[in-house]
One Martini backbone bead per residue (centre of mass of N, CA, C, O) as a GRO file, in nm:
protein
  497
    1MET     BB    1  -5.310  18.932  -0.817
    2PHE     BB    2  -5.303  18.614  -0.876
    3ASP     BB    3  -5.407  18.531  -0.598
    4ARG     BB    4  -5.668  18.669  -0.611
    5MET     BB    5  -5.779  18.527  -0.859
    6GLU     BB    6  -5.763  18.242  -0.740
    7ARG     BB    7  -5.961  18.301  -0.508
    8MET     BB    8  -6.199  18.369  -0.694
    9GLU     BB    9  -6.216  18.097  -0.829
   10ASP     BB   10  -6.279  17.943  -0.571
   11ASP     BB   11  -6.536  18.096  -0.501
   12LEU     BB   12  -6.681  18.034  -0.757
   13SER     BB   13  -6.691  17.728  -0.730
   14GLN     BB   14  -6.839  17.722  -0.457
   15ALA     BB   15  -7.092  17.879  -0.555
   16LEU     BB   16  -7.178  17.679  -0.783
   17ASN     BB   17  -7.199  17.425  -0.593
   18SER     BB   18  -7.442  17.564  -0.414
   19VAL     BB   19  -7.694  17.581  -0.588
   20SER     BB   20  -7.830  17.297  -0.532
   21LEU     BB   21  -7.842  17.345  -0.208
   22GLU     BB   22  -8.047  17.572  -0.201
   23GLN     BB   23  -8.303  17.404  -0.275
   24LYS     BB   24  -8.281  17.223   0.007
   25ASP     BB   25  -8.306  17.454   0.182
   26SER     BB   26  -8.523  17.520   0.476
   27LYS     BB   27  -8.467  17.792   0.532
   28MET     BB   28  -8.586  18.091   0.708
   29ASP     BB   29  -8.604  18.424   0.656
   30THR     BB   30  -8.575  18.741   0.829
   31PHE     BB   31  -8.760  19.055   0.788
   32GLY     BB   32  -8.766  19.405   0.815
   33LEU     BB   33  -9.070  19.612   0.778
   34TYR     BB   34  -9.108  19.974   0.720
   35VAL     BB   35  -9.405  20.167   0.738
   36VAL     BB   36  -9.499  20.489   0.591
   37THR     BB   37  -9.765  20.735   0.652
   38TRP     BB   38  -9.810  21.081   0.520
   39ASN     BB   39  -9.990  21.388   0.546
   40VAL     BB   40  -9.811  21.697   0.487
   41ALA     BB   41  -9.972  21.953   0.382
   42THR     BB   42  -9.716  22.114   0.238
   43ALA     BB   43  -9.492  22.077   0.419
   44GLU     BB   44  -9.208  22.100   0.562
   45PRO     BB   45  -8.970  21.945   0.695
   46PRO     BB   46  -8.841  21.849   0.961
   47ASP     BB   47  -8.556  21.839   1.141
   48ASP     BB   48  -8.649  21.531   1.214
   49VAL     BB   49  -8.704  21.141   1.178
   50ASN     BB   50  -8.621  20.946   1.410
   51SER     BB   51  -8.895  20.874   1.534
   52LEU     BB   52  -9.044  20.782   1.287
   53LEU     BB   53  -8.802  20.549   1.239
   54GLN     BB   54  -8.689  20.430   1.499
   55LEU     BB   55  -8.345  20.474   1.547
   56SER     BB   56  -8.320  20.378   1.860
   57SER     BB   57  -8.349  20.108   1.781
   58PRO     BB   58  -8.156  19.822   1.805
   59LYS     BB   59  -8.350  19.716   1.577
   60LYS     BB   60  -8.323  19.715   1.232
   61PRO     BB   61  -8.451  19.731   0.943
   62ASP     BB   62  -8.431  19.635   0.606
   63LEU     BB   63  -8.688  19.800   0.530
   64TYR     BB   64  -8.809  20.104   0.370
   65VAL     BB   65  -9.151  20.254   0.347
   66ILE     BB   66  -9.245  20.571   0.195
   67GLY     BB   67  -9.554  20.754   0.225
   68LEU     BB   68  -9.670  21.054   0.060
   69GLN     BB   69  -9.880  21.341   0.097
   70GLU     BB   70  -9.899  21.651   0.000
   71VAL     BB   71  -9.666  21.753  -0.152
   72LYS     BB   72  -9.527  22.018  -0.254
   73ALA     BB   73  -9.667  22.137  -0.598
   74ALA     BB   74  -9.554  22.374  -0.723
   75PRO     BB   75  -9.459  22.408  -1.033
   76LEU     BB   76  -9.164  22.493  -0.985
   77LYS     BB   77  -9.093  22.296  -0.761
   78PHE     BB   78  -9.157  22.039  -0.919
   79VAL     BB   79  -8.940  22.067  -1.130
   80THR     BB   80  -8.706  22.072  -0.931
   81ASP     BB   81  -8.753  21.804  -0.797
   82LEU     BB   82  -8.717  21.629  -1.048
   83ALA     BB   83  -8.404  21.723  -1.075
   84PHE     BB   84  -8.304  21.735  -0.733
   85GLU     BB   85  -8.492  21.663  -0.536
   86ASP     BB   86  -8.669  21.667  -0.263
   87SER     BB   87  -8.668  21.753   0.072
   88TRP     BB   88  -8.776  21.469   0.172
   89SER     BB   89  -8.574  21.290   0.037
   90HIS     BB   90  -8.323  21.413   0.158
   91LEU     BB   91  -8.384  21.355   0.449
   92PHE     BB   92  -8.399  21.045   0.436
   93MET     BB   93  -8.122  21.001   0.313
   94ASN     BB   94  -7.948  21.155   0.529
   95THR     BB   95  -8.049  20.958   0.752
   96LEU     BB   96  -7.998  20.662   0.634
   97ALA     BB   97  -7.714  20.639   0.507
   98PRO     BB   98  -7.532  20.633   0.781
   99LEU     BB   99  -7.695  20.324   0.829
  100GLY     BB  100  -7.682  20.159   0.540
  101TYR     BB  101  -7.892  20.306   0.340
  102ILE     BB  102  -8.064  20.296   0.029
  103LYS     BB  103  -8.210  20.427  -0.248
  104VAL     BB  104  -8.371  20.231  -0.480
  105SER     BB  105  -8.657  20.376  -0.502
  106SER     BB  106  -8.893  20.614  -0.689
  107ILE     BB  107  -9.201  20.819  -0.682
  108ARG     BB  108  -9.372  21.095  -0.858
  109MET     BB  109  -9.709  21.254  -0.817
  110GLN     BB  110  -9.696  21.525  -0.734
  111GLY     BB  111  -9.796  21.486  -0.401
  112LEU     BB  112  -9.690  21.191  -0.455
  113LEU     BB  113  -9.474  20.991  -0.247
  114LEU     BB  114  -9.225  20.718  -0.308
  115LEU     BB  115  -9.014  20.517  -0.090
  116PHE     BB  116  -8.720  20.300  -0.118
  117PHE     BB  117  -8.538  20.109   0.129
  118SER     BB  118  -8.207  19.961   0.182
  119LYS     BB  119  -7.993  19.754   0.280
  120LEU     BB  120  -7.703  19.692   0.119
  121GLU     BB  121  -7.696  19.378   0.132
  122HIS     BB  122  -7.973  19.343  -0.045
  123VAL     BB  123  -7.948  19.485  -0.331
  124PRO     BB  124  -7.851  19.236  -0.520
  125PHE     BB  125  -8.171  19.112  -0.452
  126ILE     BB  126  -8.297  19.361  -0.617
  127ARG     BB  127  -8.543  19.328  -0.865
  128ASP     BB  128  -8.765  19.419  -1.106
  129ILE     BB  129  -8.795  19.725  -1.125
  130GLN     BB  130  -9.108  19.914  -1.097
  131VAL     BB  131  -9.299  20.205  -1.197
  132THR     BB  132  -9.617  20.379  -1.116
  133TYR     BB  133  -9.928  20.551  -1.220
  134THR     BB  134 -10.247  20.714  -1.105
  135ARG     BB  135 -10.506  20.910  -1.192
  136THR     BB  136 -10.826  21.068  -1.023
  137GLY     BB  137 -10.821  21.354  -1.055
  138LEU     BB  138 -11.027  21.515  -1.252
  139TYR     BB  139 -11.101  21.244  -1.415
  140GLY     BB  140 -10.772  21.174  -1.455
  141TYR     BB  141 -10.615  21.474  -1.509
  142TRP     BB  142 -10.523  21.481  -1.199
  143GLY     BB  143 -10.255  21.438  -0.934
  144ASN     BB  144 -10.388  21.487  -0.642
  145LYS     BB  145 -10.506  21.203  -0.711
  146GLY     BB  146 -10.420  20.848  -0.631
  147GLY     BB  147 -10.142  20.632  -0.747
  148VAL     BB  148  -9.835  20.479  -0.634
  149SER     BB  149  -9.577  20.242  -0.750
  150ILE     BB  150  -9.368  19.967  -0.633
  151ARG     BB  151  -9.190  19.696  -0.792
  152LEU     BB  152  -9.037  19.377  -0.682
  153SER     BB  153  -8.762  19.175  -0.620
  154PHE     BB  154  -8.710  18.960  -0.313
  155TYR     BB  155  -8.544  18.690  -0.347
  156GLY     BB  156  -8.783  18.622  -0.583
  157HIS     BB  157  -9.008  18.803  -0.451
  158MET     BB  158  -9.310  18.959  -0.518
  159LEU     BB  159  -9.344  19.305  -0.463
  160CYS     BB  160  -9.602  19.571  -0.354
  161PHE     BB  161  -9.633  19.924  -0.351
  162LEU     BB  162  -9.911  20.141  -0.238
  163ASN     BB  163  -9.980  20.480  -0.287
  164CYS     BB  164 -10.270  20.674  -0.157
  165HIS     BB  165 -10.511  20.930  -0.268
  166LEU     BB  166 -10.816  20.988  -0.182
  167THR     BB  167 -11.123  21.099  -0.170
  168ALA     BB  168 -11.303  21.320   0.002
  169HIS     BB  169 -11.528  21.299   0.243
  170MET     BB  170 -11.812  21.148   0.380
  171ASN     BB  171 -11.996  21.080   0.095
  172TYR     BB  172 -11.728  20.908  -0.067
  173ALA     BB  173 -11.685  20.594  -0.015
  174SER     BB  174 -11.753  20.455  -0.285
  175GLN     BB  175 -11.555  20.615  -0.453
  176ARG     BB  176 -11.300  20.513  -0.313
  177VAL     BB  177 -11.340  20.221  -0.408
  178ASP     BB  178 -11.329  20.282  -0.708
  179GLU     BB  179 -11.056  20.406  -0.716
  180PHE     BB  180 -10.904  20.157  -0.622
  181GLN     BB  181 -10.995  19.974  -0.855
  182TYR     BB  182 -10.890  20.151  -1.085
  183ILE     BB  183 -10.586  20.127  -0.994
  184LEU     BB  184 -10.566  19.807  -1.018
  185ASP     BB  185 -10.652  19.808  -1.327
  186ALA     BB  186 -10.434  20.039  -1.447
  187GLN     BB  187 -10.195  19.885  -1.318
  188THR     BB  188  -9.903  19.794  -1.505
  189PHE     BB  189  -9.656  19.540  -1.596
  190ASP     BB  190  -9.349  19.439  -1.765
  191THR     BB  191  -9.470  19.131  -1.720
  192LYS     BB  192  -9.582  18.800  -1.712
  193ASN     BB  193  -9.649  18.708  -1.396
  194THR     BB  194  -9.690  19.040  -1.287
  195PRO     BB  195  -9.897  19.272  -1.434
  196ARG     BB  196 -10.044  19.308  -1.149
  197ILE     BB  197 -10.082  19.375  -0.835
  198LEU     BB  198 -10.245  19.099  -0.746
  199ASP     BB  199  -9.995  18.913  -0.847
  200HIS     BB  200  -9.849  18.964  -0.599
  201LYS     BB  201  -9.739  18.818  -0.308
  202VAL     BB  202  -9.708  19.124  -0.203
  203VAL     BB  203  -9.925  19.378  -0.067
  204LEU     BB  204  -9.898  19.735   0.004
  205TRP     BB  205 -10.159  19.937   0.136
  206PHE     BB  206 -10.146  20.301   0.145
  207GLY     BB  207 -10.261  20.608   0.303
  208ASP     BB  208 -10.491  20.856   0.216
  209LEU     BB  209 -10.816  20.717   0.226
  210ASN     BB  210 -11.051  20.892   0.376
  211PHE     BB  211 -11.195  20.745   0.579
  212ARG     BB  212 -11.477  20.760   0.799
  213ILE     BB  213 -11.702  20.852   1.061
  214GLU     BB  214 -12.019  20.752   1.122
  215ASP     BB  215 -12.309  20.916   1.275
  216HIS     BB  216 -12.141  21.006   1.490
  217GLY     BB  217 -12.081  21.258   1.703
  218MET     BB  218 -11.848  21.467   1.796
  219LEU     BB  219 -11.865  21.408   2.113
  220PHE     BB  220 -11.849  21.096   2.098
  221VAL     BB  221 -11.583  21.080   1.967
  222ARG     BB  222 -11.413  21.242   2.169
  223ASN     BB  223 -11.474  21.067   2.416
  224CYS     BB  224 -11.348  20.804   2.301
  225ILE     BB  225 -11.069  20.918   2.278
  226THR     BB  226 -11.017  21.017   2.570
  227SER     BB  227 -11.093  20.707   2.679
  228GLN     BB  228 -10.976  20.495   2.478
  229ARG     BB  229 -11.253  20.379   2.307
  230TYR     BB  230 -11.206  20.271   1.992
  231ASN     BB  231 -11.414  20.033   1.963
  232LEU     BB  232 -11.670  20.212   1.931
  233LEU     BB  233 -11.577  20.322   1.625
  234TRP     BB  234 -11.534  20.086   1.430
  235PRO     BB  235 -11.834  20.021   1.307
  236LYS     BB  236 -11.812  20.340   1.164
  237ASP     BB  237 -11.606  20.265   0.987
  238GLN     BB  238 -11.591  20.268   0.649
  239LEU     BB  239 -11.383  20.042   0.586
  240THR     BB  240 -11.508  19.830   0.772
  241MET     BB  241 -11.806  19.845   0.659
  242MET     BB  242 -11.717  19.763   0.341
  243LYS     BB  243 -11.575  19.494   0.336
  244PRO     BB  244 -11.817  19.286   0.323
  245LYS     BB  245 -11.914  19.416   0.031
  246GLU     BB  246 -11.600  19.414  -0.083
  247ALA     BB  247 -11.393  19.194  -0.241
  248THR     BB  248 -11.131  19.373  -0.248
  249LEU     BB  249 -11.111  19.442   0.053
  250ARG     BB  250 -11.105  19.135   0.158
  251LYS     BB  251 -10.803  19.090   0.065
  252PHE     BB  252 -10.741  19.277   0.312
  253GLU     BB  253 -10.540  19.359   0.579
  254GLU     BB  254 -10.575  19.475   0.936
  255GLY     BB  255 -10.497  19.628   1.201
  256PRO     BB  256 -10.574  19.750   1.487
  257LEU     BB  257 -10.729  20.066   1.604
  258ASP     BB  258 -10.509  20.147   1.874
  259PHE     BB  259 -10.549  20.450   1.783
  260GLN     BB  260 -10.591  20.750   1.719
  261PRO     BB  261 -10.701  20.962   1.521
  262THR     BB  262 -10.524  21.135   1.238
  263TYR     BB  263 -10.789  21.313   1.190
  264LYS     BB  264 -10.803  21.657   1.272
  265PHE     BB  265 -10.546  21.893   1.324
  266ASP     BB  266 -10.385  22.116   1.471
  267LEU     BB  267 -10.126  22.278   1.442
  268ASN     BB  268  -9.881  22.208   1.666
  269SER     BB  269 -10.084  21.967   1.786
  270ASP     BB  270 -10.342  21.753   1.977
  271ASN     BB  271 -10.583  21.908   1.856
  272TYR     BB  272 -10.899  21.904   1.743
  273ASP     BB  273 -11.041  22.115   1.548
  274THR     BB  274 -11.071  22.456   1.660
  275ARG     BB  275 -11.143  22.618   1.424
  276VAL     BB  276 -11.273  22.906   1.258
  277GLN     BB  277 -11.445  22.859   0.958
  278LYS     BB  278 -11.452  23.052   0.677
  279THR     BB  279 -11.691  23.139   0.453
  280TRP     BB  280 -11.921  23.242   0.268
  281PHE     BB  281 -12.061  23.531   0.394
  282GLY     BB  282 -11.931  23.467   0.705
  283PHE     BB  283 -11.963  23.173   0.761
  284ASN     BB  284 -11.934  22.898   0.947
  285GLY     BB  285 -11.758  22.614   0.944
  286LYS     BB  286 -11.727  22.286   0.958
  287LYS     BB  287 -11.590  22.074   1.156
  288ARG     BB  288 -11.373  21.809   1.171
  289LYS     BB  289 -11.396  21.490   1.209
  290PRO     BB  290 -11.255  21.245   1.332
  291ALA     BB  291 -11.014  21.019   1.164
  292TRP     BB  292 -10.905  20.716   0.974
  293CYS     BB  293 -10.728  20.806   0.698
  294ASP     BB  294 -10.462  20.654   0.790
  295ARG     BB  295 -10.328  20.357   0.618
  296ILE     BB  296 -10.245  19.995   0.663
  297LEU     BB  297 -10.226  19.734   0.422
  298TRP     BB  298 -10.256  19.372   0.341
  299ARG     BB  299 -10.132  19.117   0.104
  300VAL     BB  300 -10.140  18.757   0.053
  301LYS     BB  301 -10.117  18.539  -0.174
  302PRO     BB  302 -10.281  18.280  -0.250
  303ASN     BB  303 -10.297  17.958  -0.306
  304SER     BB  304 -10.372  17.773  -0.565
  305SER     BB  305 -10.599  17.552  -0.688
  306PRO     BB  306 -10.646  17.274  -0.838
  307SER     BB  307 -10.803  17.160  -1.103
  308ASP     BB  308 -11.058  16.928  -1.199
  309ASP     BB  309 -11.008  16.940  -1.480
  310THR     BB  310 -11.022  16.721  -1.770
  311ASN     BB  311 -10.896  16.514  -2.009
  312GLU     BB  312 -10.816  16.237  -2.191
  313ASP     BB  313 -10.540  16.218  -2.014
  314GLY     BB  314 -10.656  16.338  -1.718
  315GLN     BB  315 -10.475  16.612  -1.792
  316ASN     BB  316 -10.428  16.936  -1.831
  317GLN     BB  317 -10.202  17.182  -1.886
  318GLU     BB  318 -10.313  17.378  -1.678
  319ASP     BB  319 -10.284  17.191  -1.435
  320THR     BB  320  -9.985  17.138  -1.449
  321LYS     BB  321  -9.903  17.429  -1.413
  322LYS     BB  322 -10.035  17.472  -1.138
  323GLN     BB  323  -9.876  17.251  -0.987
  324LEU     BB  324  -9.598  17.368  -1.033
  325GLU     BB  325  -9.663  17.627  -0.885
  326GLU     BB  326  -9.732  17.497  -0.612
  327GLN     BB  327  -9.450  17.374  -0.569
  328HIS     BB  328  -9.297  17.640  -0.581
  329LYS     BB  329  -9.435  17.769  -0.333
  330ASP     BB  330  -9.357  17.550  -0.128
  331GLU     BB  331  -9.046  17.583  -0.171
  332PHE     BB  332  -9.114  17.924  -0.139
  333PRO     BB  333  -9.208  18.064   0.120
  334LEU     BB  334  -9.437  18.307   0.268
  335LYS     BB  335  -9.451  18.548   0.545
  336LEU     BB  336  -9.683  18.798   0.694
  337SER     BB  337  -9.643  19.016   0.979
  338GLN     BB  338  -9.768  19.220   1.237
  339GLU     BB  339  -9.617  19.410   1.508
  340TYR     BB  340  -9.706  19.721   1.432
  341TYR     BB  341  -9.964  19.988   1.500
  342THR     BB  342  -9.927  20.342   1.460
  343SER     BB  343  -9.885  20.659   1.579
  344LYS     BB  344  -9.713  20.996   1.552
  345MET     BB  345  -9.783  21.255   1.765
  346GLU     BB  346  -9.520  21.450   1.762
  347TYR     BB  347  -9.626  21.546   1.487
  348GLY     BB  348  -9.730  21.902   1.373
  349ILE     BB  349  -9.713  22.005   1.057
  350SER     BB  350  -9.990  21.861   1.036
  351ASP     BB  351 -10.338  21.742   1.019
  352HIS     BB  352 -10.161  21.492   1.019
  353LYS     BB  353 -10.068  21.182   1.128
  354PRO     BB  354  -9.846  20.954   1.136
  355VAL     BB  355  -9.811  20.611   1.008
  356ILE     BB  356  -9.709  20.293   1.142
  357GLY     BB  357  -9.566  19.976   1.004
  358ILE     BB  358  -9.453  19.664   1.142
  359PHE     BB  359  -9.288  19.388   0.979
  360ARG     BB  360  -9.276  19.034   0.917
  361LEU     BB  361  -9.054  18.873   0.692
  362GLU     BB  362  -9.089  18.545   0.560
  363LEU     BB  363  -8.840  18.350   0.372
  364ARG     BB  364  -8.733  18.168   0.094
  365LYS     BB  365  -8.481  18.180  -0.084
  366MET     BB  366  -8.413  18.167  -0.443
  367PHE     BB  367  -8.125  18.316  -0.370
  368GLU     BB  368  -7.774  18.375  -0.257
  369MET     BB  369  -7.657  18.510  -0.505
  370PRO     BB  370  -7.503  18.709  -0.691
  371LEU     BB  371  -7.421  18.786  -1.013
  372VAL     BB  372  -7.176  18.958  -0.894
  373GLN     BB  373  -6.819  18.954  -0.843
  374MET     BB  374  -6.593  19.182  -0.663
  375CYS     BB  375  -6.274  19.375  -0.680
  376ALA     BB  376  -6.001  19.548  -0.552
  377GLU     BB  377  -5.693  19.604  -0.689
  378GLY     BB  378  -5.486  19.677  -0.467
  379GLU     BB  379  -5.380  20.000  -0.459
  380TRP     BB  380  -5.568  20.292  -0.399
  381SER     BB  381  -5.525  20.595  -0.595
  382ALA     BB  382  -5.461  20.917  -0.765
  383ASP     BB  383  -5.168  20.799  -0.882
  384PHE     BB  384  -5.328  20.564  -1.014
  385ASP     BB  385  -5.428  20.322  -1.198
  386ALA     BB  386  -5.710  20.102  -1.168
  387LEU     BB  387  -5.837  19.771  -1.066
  388ILE     BB  388  -6.107  19.539  -1.166
  389THR     BB  389  -6.245  19.249  -1.043
  390TYR     BB  390  -6.475  19.013  -1.221
  391SER     BB  391  -6.758  18.784  -1.179
  392LEU     BB  392  -6.994  18.539  -1.299
  393LEU     BB  393  -7.211  18.358  -1.113
  394GLN     BB  394  -7.443  18.422  -1.322
  395SER     BB  395  -7.659  18.412  -1.580
  396PHE     BB  396  -7.668  18.704  -1.786
  397THR     BB  397  -7.755  18.990  -1.963
  398SER     BB  398  -7.533  19.173  -2.085
  399SER     BB  399  -7.386  19.513  -2.145
  400SER     BB  400  -7.230  19.787  -2.279
  401TRP     BB  401  -7.402  19.963  -2.041
  402ASP     BB  402  -7.240  19.855  -1.821
  403TRP     BB  403  -7.135  19.925  -1.482
  404ILE     BB  404  -6.893  20.056  -1.250
  405GLY     BB  405  -6.910  20.191  -0.925
  406LEU     BB  406  -6.778  20.447  -0.719
  407TYR     BB  407  -6.828  20.444  -0.364
  408LYS     BB  408  -6.905  20.580  -0.078
  409VAL     BB  409  -6.946  20.515   0.223
  410GLY     BB  410  -7.288  20.612   0.257
  411PHE     BB  411  -7.454  20.610   0.018
  412LYS     BB  412  -7.787  20.703  -0.119
  413CYS     BB  413  -7.763  20.617  -0.429
  414PHE     BB  414  -7.702  20.522  -0.746
  415SER     BB  415  -7.608  20.833  -0.834
  416ASP     BB  416  -7.376  20.853  -0.584
  417TYR     BB  417  -7.111  20.861  -0.744
  418VAL     BB  418  -6.781  20.924  -0.816
  419THR     BB  419  -6.736  20.691  -1.035
  420TYR     BB  420  -6.693  20.523  -1.357
  421THR     BB  421  -6.691  20.202  -1.550
  422TRP     BB  422  -6.691  20.034  -1.840
  423VAL     BB  423  -6.699  19.695  -1.893
  424LYS     BB  424  -6.615  19.705  -2.206
  425ASP     BB  425  -6.434  19.963  -2.277
  426ASP     BB  426  -6.246  19.912  -1.991
  427GLN     BB  427  -6.121  19.649  -2.084
  428VAL     BB  428  -5.817  19.439  -2.033
  429SER     BB  429  -5.917  19.156  -1.917
  430PHE     BB  430  -5.976  18.786  -1.977
  431THR     BB  431  -6.166  18.510  -1.903
  432ASP     BB  432  -6.407  18.276  -1.868
  433GLU     BB  433  -6.439  18.411  -1.546
  434LEU     BB  434  -6.257  18.665  -1.563
  435PHE     BB  435  -6.246  19.033  -1.518
  436GLN     BB  436  -6.094  19.345  -1.636
  437VAL     BB  437  -6.091  19.685  -1.518
  438TYR     BB  438  -6.035  20.033  -1.550
  439VAL     BB  439  -5.927  20.327  -1.361
  440ASN     BB  440  -5.878  20.644  -1.365
  441LYS     BB  441  -5.692  20.845  -1.165
  442ASP     BB  442  -5.866  21.110  -1.224
  443GLU     BB  443  -6.133  20.967  -1.079
  444ILE     BB  444  -5.998  20.952  -0.803
  445PRO     BB  445  -6.006  21.040  -0.484
  446VAL     BB  446  -5.758  21.231  -0.337
  447LEU     BB  447  -5.863  21.188  -0.017
  448GLY     BB  448  -6.016  20.942  -0.003
  449GLY     BB  449  -6.156  20.637   0.150
  450GLU     BB  450  -6.432  20.464   0.194
  451CYS     BB  451  -6.525  20.187  -0.036
  452VAL     BB  452  -6.736  20.080  -0.316
  453LEU     BB  453  -6.846  19.840  -0.550
  454CYS     BB  454  -7.085  19.864  -0.831
  455TYR     BB  455  -7.289  19.674  -1.033
  456TYR     BB  456  -7.463  19.786  -1.335
  457SER     BB  457  -7.756  19.682  -1.486
  458SER     BB  458  -7.916  19.788  -1.777
  459ASN     BB  459  -8.136  19.566  -1.815
  460LEU     BB  460  -8.226  19.550  -1.497
  461GLN     BB  461  -8.188  19.815  -1.344
  462CYS     BB  462  -7.943  19.730  -1.136
  463ILE     BB  463  -7.784  19.609  -0.867
  464VAL     BB  464  -7.572  19.286  -0.885
  465GLY     BB  465  -7.307  19.402  -0.722
  466ILE     BB  466  -7.083  19.396  -0.428
  467SER     BB  467  -6.824  19.499  -0.261
  468GLN     BB  468  -6.604  19.527  -0.047
  469PRO     BB  469  -6.467  19.721   0.157
  470PHE     BB  470  -6.230  19.992   0.081
  471LYS     BB  471  -5.915  20.167   0.067
  472VAL     BB  472  -5.854  20.489  -0.018
  473GLN     BB  473  -5.573  20.667  -0.081
  474GLU     BB  474  -5.404  20.925  -0.031
  475SER     BB  475  -5.250  21.138  -0.211
  476ARG     BB  476  -4.918  21.200  -0.232
  477VAL     BB  477  -4.925  21.468  -0.362
  478VAL     BB  478  -5.092  21.609  -0.139
  479ILE     BB  479  -4.878  21.558   0.076
  480GLU     BB  480  -4.615  21.682  -0.065
  481GLU     BB  481  -4.763  21.962  -0.149
  482GLY     BB  482  -4.984  22.069   0.056
  483LEU     BB  483  -5.270  22.026  -0.016
  484LEU     BB  484  -5.575  22.168   0.012
  485PRO     BB  485  -5.899  22.127  -0.043
  486GLU     BB  486  -5.932  22.420  -0.179
  487ASN     BB  487  -5.671  22.333  -0.384
  488ILE     BB  488  -5.757  22.069  -0.557
  489ASN     BB  489  -5.790  22.186  -0.849
  490GLY     BB  490  -5.469  22.190  -0.899
  491LEU     BB  491  -5.374  21.880  -0.932
  492ASP     BB  492  -5.353  21.834  -1.235
  493GLU     BB  493  -5.118  22.035  -1.286
  494THR     BB  494  -4.912  21.911  -1.087
  495ILE     BB  495  -4.899  21.629  -1.223
  496ALA     BB  496  -4.824  21.729  -1.512
  497SER     BB  497  -4.544  21.874  -1.399
   0.00000   0.00000   0.00000
């Protein structure tokens, strides 16, 4: 145990000595960011989403951001989903967890759902997580339309993801822009430097934005789609048309619409709206014209220019602040580029097809170390109390509500722990640099397995340190007594006797 503690002290010393070197390192790191938007039209999830997430690709993204609209929100089901996770969240977590991703954050507002997944290795570097929502349906009193967002710090760079469902129908393009502006104005975060969405270094805006194709008739639109001459439709796409007129829209970029419009399809087919729609008094309703309703746009905040205003000393304090911020931005640059933008035509459970955007995120990390380093001491099994040793690699405000969770490798989200221990209440020893806490043997899984330890900061509301995977041994009592898994509930009585 003492050898392990000495090694941790050496690691700590090396880590602290490397802090100054980090600032001088000019290396840019590259991350894959995979964005999905899909209006699921109250349907239950498909059997699998492997194709949607391109899981057969040899190179997996580092981050998945998944925005859904019109998730089924019947009152009883909505209450159940809030308590136990909805079926869509379960599907994505069950699919991605075995591949080493965990759900870092999510937010649900009635039919709007936003999920953020990360590879486990990045989780200790994802901080400042906040979520919020804005209703725009029924004059802001109903959540069937609006926006939900997740904002966070990724290696020190502030990112914001905004999933919107804007008002429908051809004649409401201006209202859609007004709703978007209202969402940007209404959503605020409890932070000094990035209180609003557009203050973030990167903003991803996506969803069922409901912009339509104007002027062209149904026959012309369908002929362009059949011949794959999508460019003939771009000048009449409402979002494209309104960009030059709206300053807010001009701030956002979008890749070329080199895929067929994603709305409106017959269910379980690739045919556009062939139904005979009955309306009042038996008249046939108008078929929906195809449109690119489902979109993914992005914005990288430009560097601000120093002001020319001066005071008696030749430069005012505001200018100095801006120049310092400019130097900071140059020291830690960030670039975002889109590598792929398309629809996934094979999914037919909705009248919308899902849209995916794959991005390349390049940045210089503002920090390389997690806040906490920890390890499992000695052999772990349900036959003995266990010890955890941890150290603080950087100063942060710890709390008596901080805890360390024991997780099975492949866990799905922060709450998917096997057990946990309070870092203050269960502390057994400490030095100036190293701390130890114990875990009661009755809380350790008797059948063992591959596990990791995660330190959760109550103040920061995120995981700030993860151990290397380690093996929890199967309980010797289980082996000696021949207890089967179905009889495992009797283990406590067996140990006590």
